[in-house]
Amino acid sequence: KQEVTQIPAALSVPEGENLVLNCSFTDSAIYNLQWFRQDPGKGLTSLLLIQSSQREQTSGRLNASLDKSSGRSTLYIAASQPGDSATYLCAVTGANSKLTFGKGITLSVRP
Amino acid sequence: GAGVSQSPSNKVTEKGKDVELRCDPISGHTALYWYRQSLGQGLEFLIYFQGNSAPDKSGLPSDRFSAERTGGSVSTLTIQRTQQEDSAVYLCASTSGLGRLNQPQHFGDGTRLSIL
């Protein structure tokens, strides 16, 4: 059974800092890995999707990497801003395109 | 609309009552998913639809839970004889059927269900 782990559960950083959020998964037989953002009381917004054959994806200040063989992904956020404060979830796609989620990292960026 | 729409946004009901939750996927998306998000459990997969059929119902927690999809569009998740442990946020997502494994899932804002 696929398990996705995100540690730590919460992170607080000062504005402007570059930061890395980690995600690990136990079964490397995945189709892709997605990073989502969730604001309080809202649904999930897809940030980046990395196909299993890819190593990384970039969007603006965000860069996500994937090492499928070791079961790891990182989300890099450059020059963090208070507006980046949210919960970031990692999810892997398995059979029937079913997503298995980590429990998320709650990020707080202090002005 | 442009995104996935869920209704109601909030639902409070008494234990033992039945509830229906609705999901309107993005137009043209043939794949639809239900997830449940509860404190301490994170996000759990419930059921997946491709068109009107459900090839994977493995996440439904009990026979009190059922879902259907009609016209390849709107889906309804029904919980019968609700229990307090059913309290959670129920999220719906959709994606294009073409090459769905390579497409991101688009989520609605969810229905927050509270069982008294």
Tab-separated table of C-alpha atoms in Angstrom:
chain	number	residue	atom	x	y	z
A	1	LYS	CA	0.000	0.000	0.000
A	2	GLN	CA	1.342	3.393	-1.007
A	3	GLU	CA	2.228	5.744	1.836
A	4	VAL	CA	3.192	9.384	1.413
A	5	THR	CA	5.024	11.232	4.171
A	6	GLN	CA	5.627	14.933	4.596
A	7	ILE	CA	7.861	16.148	7.388
A	8	PRO	CA	7.722	18.493	9.229
A	9	ALA	CA	3.996	19.042	9.666
A	10	ALA	CA	4.506	22.780	10.120
A	11	LEU	CA	7.135	25.332	9.213
A	12	SER	CA	7.556	29.030	10.013
A	13	VAL	CA	10.072	31.166	8.146
A	14	PRO	CA	10.798	34.879	7.724
A	15	GLU	CA	9.864	36.581	4.500
A	16	GLY	CA	12.456	36.363	1.741
A	17	GLU	CA	13.880	33.012	2.754
A	18	ASN	CA	14.311	30.240	0.198
A	19	LEU	CA	12.828	27.018	1.466
A	20	VAL	CA	12.465	23.349	0.632
A	21	LEU	CA	9.483	21.154	1.413
A	22	ASN	CA	10.069	17.412	1.405
A	23	CYS	CA	7.865	14.505	0.385
A	24	SER	CA	8.615	10.784	0.402
A	25	PHE	CA	6.629	7.813	-0.894
A	26	THR	CA	7.020	4.086	-0.394
A	27	ASP	CA	6.033	2.618	-3.777
A	28	SER	CA	7.997	3.917	-6.763
A	29	ALA	CA	5.429	2.558	-9.263
A	30	ILE	CA	3.741	5.917	-9.793
A	31	TYR	CA	2.474	7.696	-12.884
A	32	ASN	CA	3.139	11.194	-11.605
A	33	LEU	CA	3.521	13.327	-8.506
A	34	GLN	CA	1.619	16.512	-7.814
A	35	TRP	CA	2.150	19.350	-5.389
A	36	PHE	CA	-0.980	21.161	-4.230
A	37	ARG	CA	-1.651	24.252	-2.199
A	38	GLN	CA	-4.633	24.483	0.160
A	39	ASP	CA	-5.791	27.703	1.772
A	40	PRO	CA	-8.023	27.521	4.888
A	41	GLY	CA	-11.600	26.551	4.002
A	42	LYS	CA	-10.725	26.040	0.363
A	43	GLY	CA	-10.104	23.171	-1.990
A	44	LEU	CA	-6.784	22.183	-3.485
A	45	THR	CA	-4.962	24.129	-6.169
A	46	SER	CA	-2.550	22.154	-8.317
A	47	LEU	CA	0.862	23.844	-8.351
A	48	LEU	CA	3.075	21.451	-10.267
A	49	LEU	CA	2.743	17.994	-11.790
A	50	ILE	CA	5.833	15.924	-12.547
A	51	GLN	CA	5.456	12.902	-14.798
A	52	SER	CA	7.230	9.740	-13.698
A	53	SER	CA	9.696	10.145	-16.581
A	54	GLN	CA	10.583	13.710	-15.599
A	55	ARG	CA	13.042	15.001	-13.024
A	56	GLU	CA	11.646	18.446	-12.327
A	57	GLN	CA	9.084	21.094	-13.157
A	58	THR	CA	9.201	24.844	-12.655
A	59	SER	CA	6.546	27.511	-12.352
A	60	GLY	CA	7.565	31.007	-11.360
A	61	ARG	CA	9.213	30.896	-7.920
A	62	LEU	CA	8.365	27.206	-7.520
A	63	ASN	CA	10.496	24.275	-8.552
A	64	ALA	CA	9.620	20.654	-7.872
A	65	SER	CA	11.966	17.729	-8.310
A	66	LEU	CA	11.291	14.005	-8.422
A	67	ASP	CA	13.612	11.095	-7.693
A	68	LYS	CA	11.332	8.148	-8.345
A	69	SER	CA	13.859	5.459	-7.546
A	70	SER	CA	14.468	6.797	-4.060
A	71	GLY	CA	10.829	7.751	-3.531
A	72	ARG	CA	11.447	11.436	-2.915
A	73	SER	CA	10.264	14.810	-4.115
A	74	THR	CA	11.055	18.339	-3.034
A	75	LEU	CA	9.225	21.598	-3.589
A	76	TYR	CA	11.538	24.586	-3.623
A	77	ILE	CA	10.043	28.027	-2.995
A	78	ALA	CA	12.311	30.955	-3.802
A	79	ALA	CA	12.127	34.289	-2.002
A	80	SER	CA	9.126	33.338	0.139
A	81	GLN	CA	6.336	35.862	0.695
A	82	PRO	CA	3.549	36.105	3.309
A	83	GLY	CA	1.105	35.200	0.530
A	84	ASP	CA	2.791	31.816	0.274
A	85	SER	CA	1.385	30.910	3.703
A	86	ALA	CA	-0.805	27.852	3.194
A	87	THR	CA	-0.763	24.070	3.509
A	88	TYR	CA	1.245	22.292	0.829
A	89	LEU	CA	0.282	18.719	-0.033
A	90	CYS	CA	2.150	16.180	-2.049
A	91	ALA	CA	0.261	13.383	-3.831
A	92	VAL	CA	1.254	10.488	-6.070
A	93	THR	CA	-0.911	8.958	-8.777
A	94	GLY	CA	-1.275	5.211	-8.867
A	95	ALA	CA	-3.650	2.761	-10.533
A	96	ASN	CA	-6.971	4.182	-11.800
A	97	SER	CA	-5.408	7.627	-11.382
A	98	LYS	CA	-6.140	7.436	-7.678
A	99	LEU	CA	-4.191	10.010	-5.682
A	100	THR	CA	-2.508	9.114	-2.407
A	101	PHE	CA	-1.815	12.223	-0.340
A	102	GLY	CA	0.614	13.167	2.352
A	103	LYS	CA	-0.820	14.972	5.357
A	104	GLY	CA	0.657	18.260	4.230
A	105	ILE	CA	3.031	20.885	5.542
A	106	THR	CA	1.508	24.056	6.974
A	107	LEU	CA	3.753	26.941	5.992
A	108	SER	CA	3.733	30.315	7.676
A	109	VAL	CA	5.822	33.117	6.163
A	110	ARG	CA	6.341	35.946	8.646
A	111	PRO	CA	6.515	39.529	7.319
B	1	GLY	CA	-18.614	27.287	-14.824
B	2	ALA	CA	-14.882	27.377	-15.154
B	3	GLY	CA	-14.077	25.173	-12.181
B	4	VAL	CA	-15.377	22.230	-10.184
B	5	SER	CA	-18.465	23.251	-8.256
B	6	GLN	CA	-19.667	21.542	-5.077
B	7	SER	CA	-22.848	22.056	-3.118
B	8	PRO	CA	-23.739	22.680	-0.417
B	9	SER	CA	-20.585	24.346	0.863
B	10	ASN	CA	-21.613	23.544	4.436
B	11	LYS	CA	-24.037	20.995	5.811
B	12	VAL	CA	-25.007	20.427	9.430
B	13	THR	CA	-27.297	17.526	10.186
B	14	GLU	CA	-28.340	15.262	13.003
B	15	LYS	CA	-26.906	11.817	13.501
B	16	GLY	CA	-28.963	9.214	11.681
B	17	LYS	CA	-30.128	11.472	8.852
B	18	ASP	CA	-29.235	10.907	5.194
B	19	VAL	CA	-27.251	13.527	3.274
B	20	GLU	CA	-26.543	14.155	-0.401
B	21	LEU	CA	-23.495	15.998	-1.631
B	22	ARG	CA	-23.267	17.250	-5.193
B	23	CYS	CA	-20.358	17.764	-7.555
B	24	ASP	CA	-20.377	19.530	-10.920
B	25	PRO	CA	-17.096	18.767	-12.707
B	26	ILE	CA	-15.384	20.934	-15.263
B	27	SER	CA	-17.242	20.696	-18.560
B	28	GLY	CA	-15.824	17.934	-20.727
B	29	HIS	CA	-13.951	16.181	-17.913
B	30	THR	CA	-14.864	12.519	-18.058
B	31	ALA	CA	-13.007	11.408	-14.927
B	32	LEU	CA	-14.400	12.388	-11.518
B	33	TYR	CA	-13.121	11.605	-8.013
B	34	TRP	CA	-14.430	11.930	-4.465
B	35	TYR	CA	-12.083	12.382	-1.518
B	36	ARG	CA	-12.630	12.921	2.180
B	37	GLN	CA	-10.481	15.180	4.327
B	38	SER	CA	-10.722	14.799	8.075
B	39	LEU	CA	-8.582	15.970	10.968
B	40	GLY	CA	-5.819	13.538	11.700
B	41	GLN	CA	-6.554	11.383	8.647
B	42	GLY	CA	-5.519	13.662	5.859
B	43	LEU	CA	-7.073	13.245	2.419
B	44	GLU	CA	-8.521	9.836	1.585
B	45	PHE	CA	-9.709	8.551	-1.776
B	46	LEU	CA	-13.337	7.410	-1.824
B	47	ILE	CA	-14.425	6.611	-5.386
B	48	TYR	CA	-13.478	7.216	-9.006
B	49	PHE	CA	-15.803	7.569	-12.008
B	50	GLN	CA	-14.932	7.253	-15.666
B	51	GLY	CA	-18.028	8.448	-17.464
B	52	ASN	CA	-20.987	7.057	-15.531
B	53	SER	CA	-19.275	3.922	-14.303
B	54	ALA	CA	-17.162	3.542	-11.170
B	55	PRO	CA	-14.203	1.231	-11.789
B	56	ASP	CA	-12.817	1.890	-8.314
B	57	LYS	CA	-15.025	2.142	-5.236
B	58	SER	CA	-12.393	0.808	-2.910
B	59	GLY	CA	-12.255	3.881	-0.691
B	60	LEU	CA	-15.909	3.966	0.347
B	61	PRO	CA	-15.727	3.341	4.099
B	62	SER	CA	-18.979	1.414	4.516
B	63	ASP	CA	-22.178	0.404	2.758
B	64	ARG	CA	-23.789	3.568	4.104
B	65	PHE	CA	-21.812	5.445	1.440
B	66	SER	CA	-22.820	5.388	-2.209
B	67	ALA	CA	-22.247	7.566	-5.247
B	68	GLU	CA	-23.633	7.896	-8.700
B	69	ARG	CA	-22.936	9.916	-11.783
B	70	THR	CA	-25.405	10.672	-14.528
B	71	GLY	CA	-24.951	11.989	-18.048
B	72	GLY	CA	-21.204	11.784	-17.599
B	73	SER	CA	-21.380	15.007	-15.633
B	74	VAL	CA	-22.919	15.669	-12.202
B	75	SER	CA	-22.138	13.269	-9.379
B	76	THR	CA	-23.916	12.766	-6.073
B	77	LEU	CA	-22.353	11.241	-2.967
B	78	THR	CA	-24.958	9.925	-0.550
B	79	ILE	CA	-24.342	9.036	3.075
B	80	GLN	CA	-27.153	7.152	4.789
B	81	ARG	CA	-27.762	7.048	8.537
B	82	THR	CA	-24.955	9.496	9.208
B	83	GLN	CA	-22.611	8.978	12.139
B	84	GLN	CA	-20.441	11.513	13.930
B	85	GLU	CA	-17.305	10.017	12.423
B	86	ASP	CA	-18.643	11.020	8.989
B	87	SER	CA	-17.915	14.655	9.866
B	88	ALA	CA	-15.290	15.838	7.397
B	89	VAL	CA	-14.745	17.916	4.287
B	90	TYR	CA	-15.763	16.024	1.159
B	91	LEU	CA	-13.823	17.086	-1.921
B	92	CYS	CA	-14.546	16.391	-5.549
B	93	ALA	CA	-12.025	16.555	-8.385
B	94	SER	CA	-12.160	16.070	-12.128
B	95	THR	CA	-9.717	15.594	-14.946
B	96	SER	CA	-9.781	15.118	-18.676
B	97	GLY	CA	-10.373	11.519	-19.692
B	98	LEU	CA	-7.781	11.750	-22.396
B	99	GLY	CA	-4.447	10.704	-20.960
B	100	ARG	CA	-5.925	11.234	-17.526
B	101	LEU	CA	-2.899	9.786	-15.825
B	102	ASN	CA	-0.878	12.709	-17.152
B	103	GLN	CA	-3.340	15.426	-16.254
B	104	PRO	CA	-3.631	17.324	-12.978
B	105	GLN	CA	-6.789	16.851	-10.962
B	106	HIS	CA	-8.833	20.009	-10.466
B	107	PHE	CA	-10.584	20.286	-7.103
B	108	GLY	CA	-13.724	21.978	-5.896
B	109	ASP	CA	-13.846	23.870	-2.582
B	110	GLY	CA	-15.533	20.949	-0.872
B	111	THR	CA	-18.565	20.377	1.317
B	112	ARG	CA	-17.944	20.715	5.047
B	113	LEU	CA	-20.187	18.140	6.710
B	114	SER	CA	-20.882	18.295	10.438
B	115	ILE	CA	-22.877	15.580	12.174
B	116	LEU	CA	-24.365	16.587	15.520
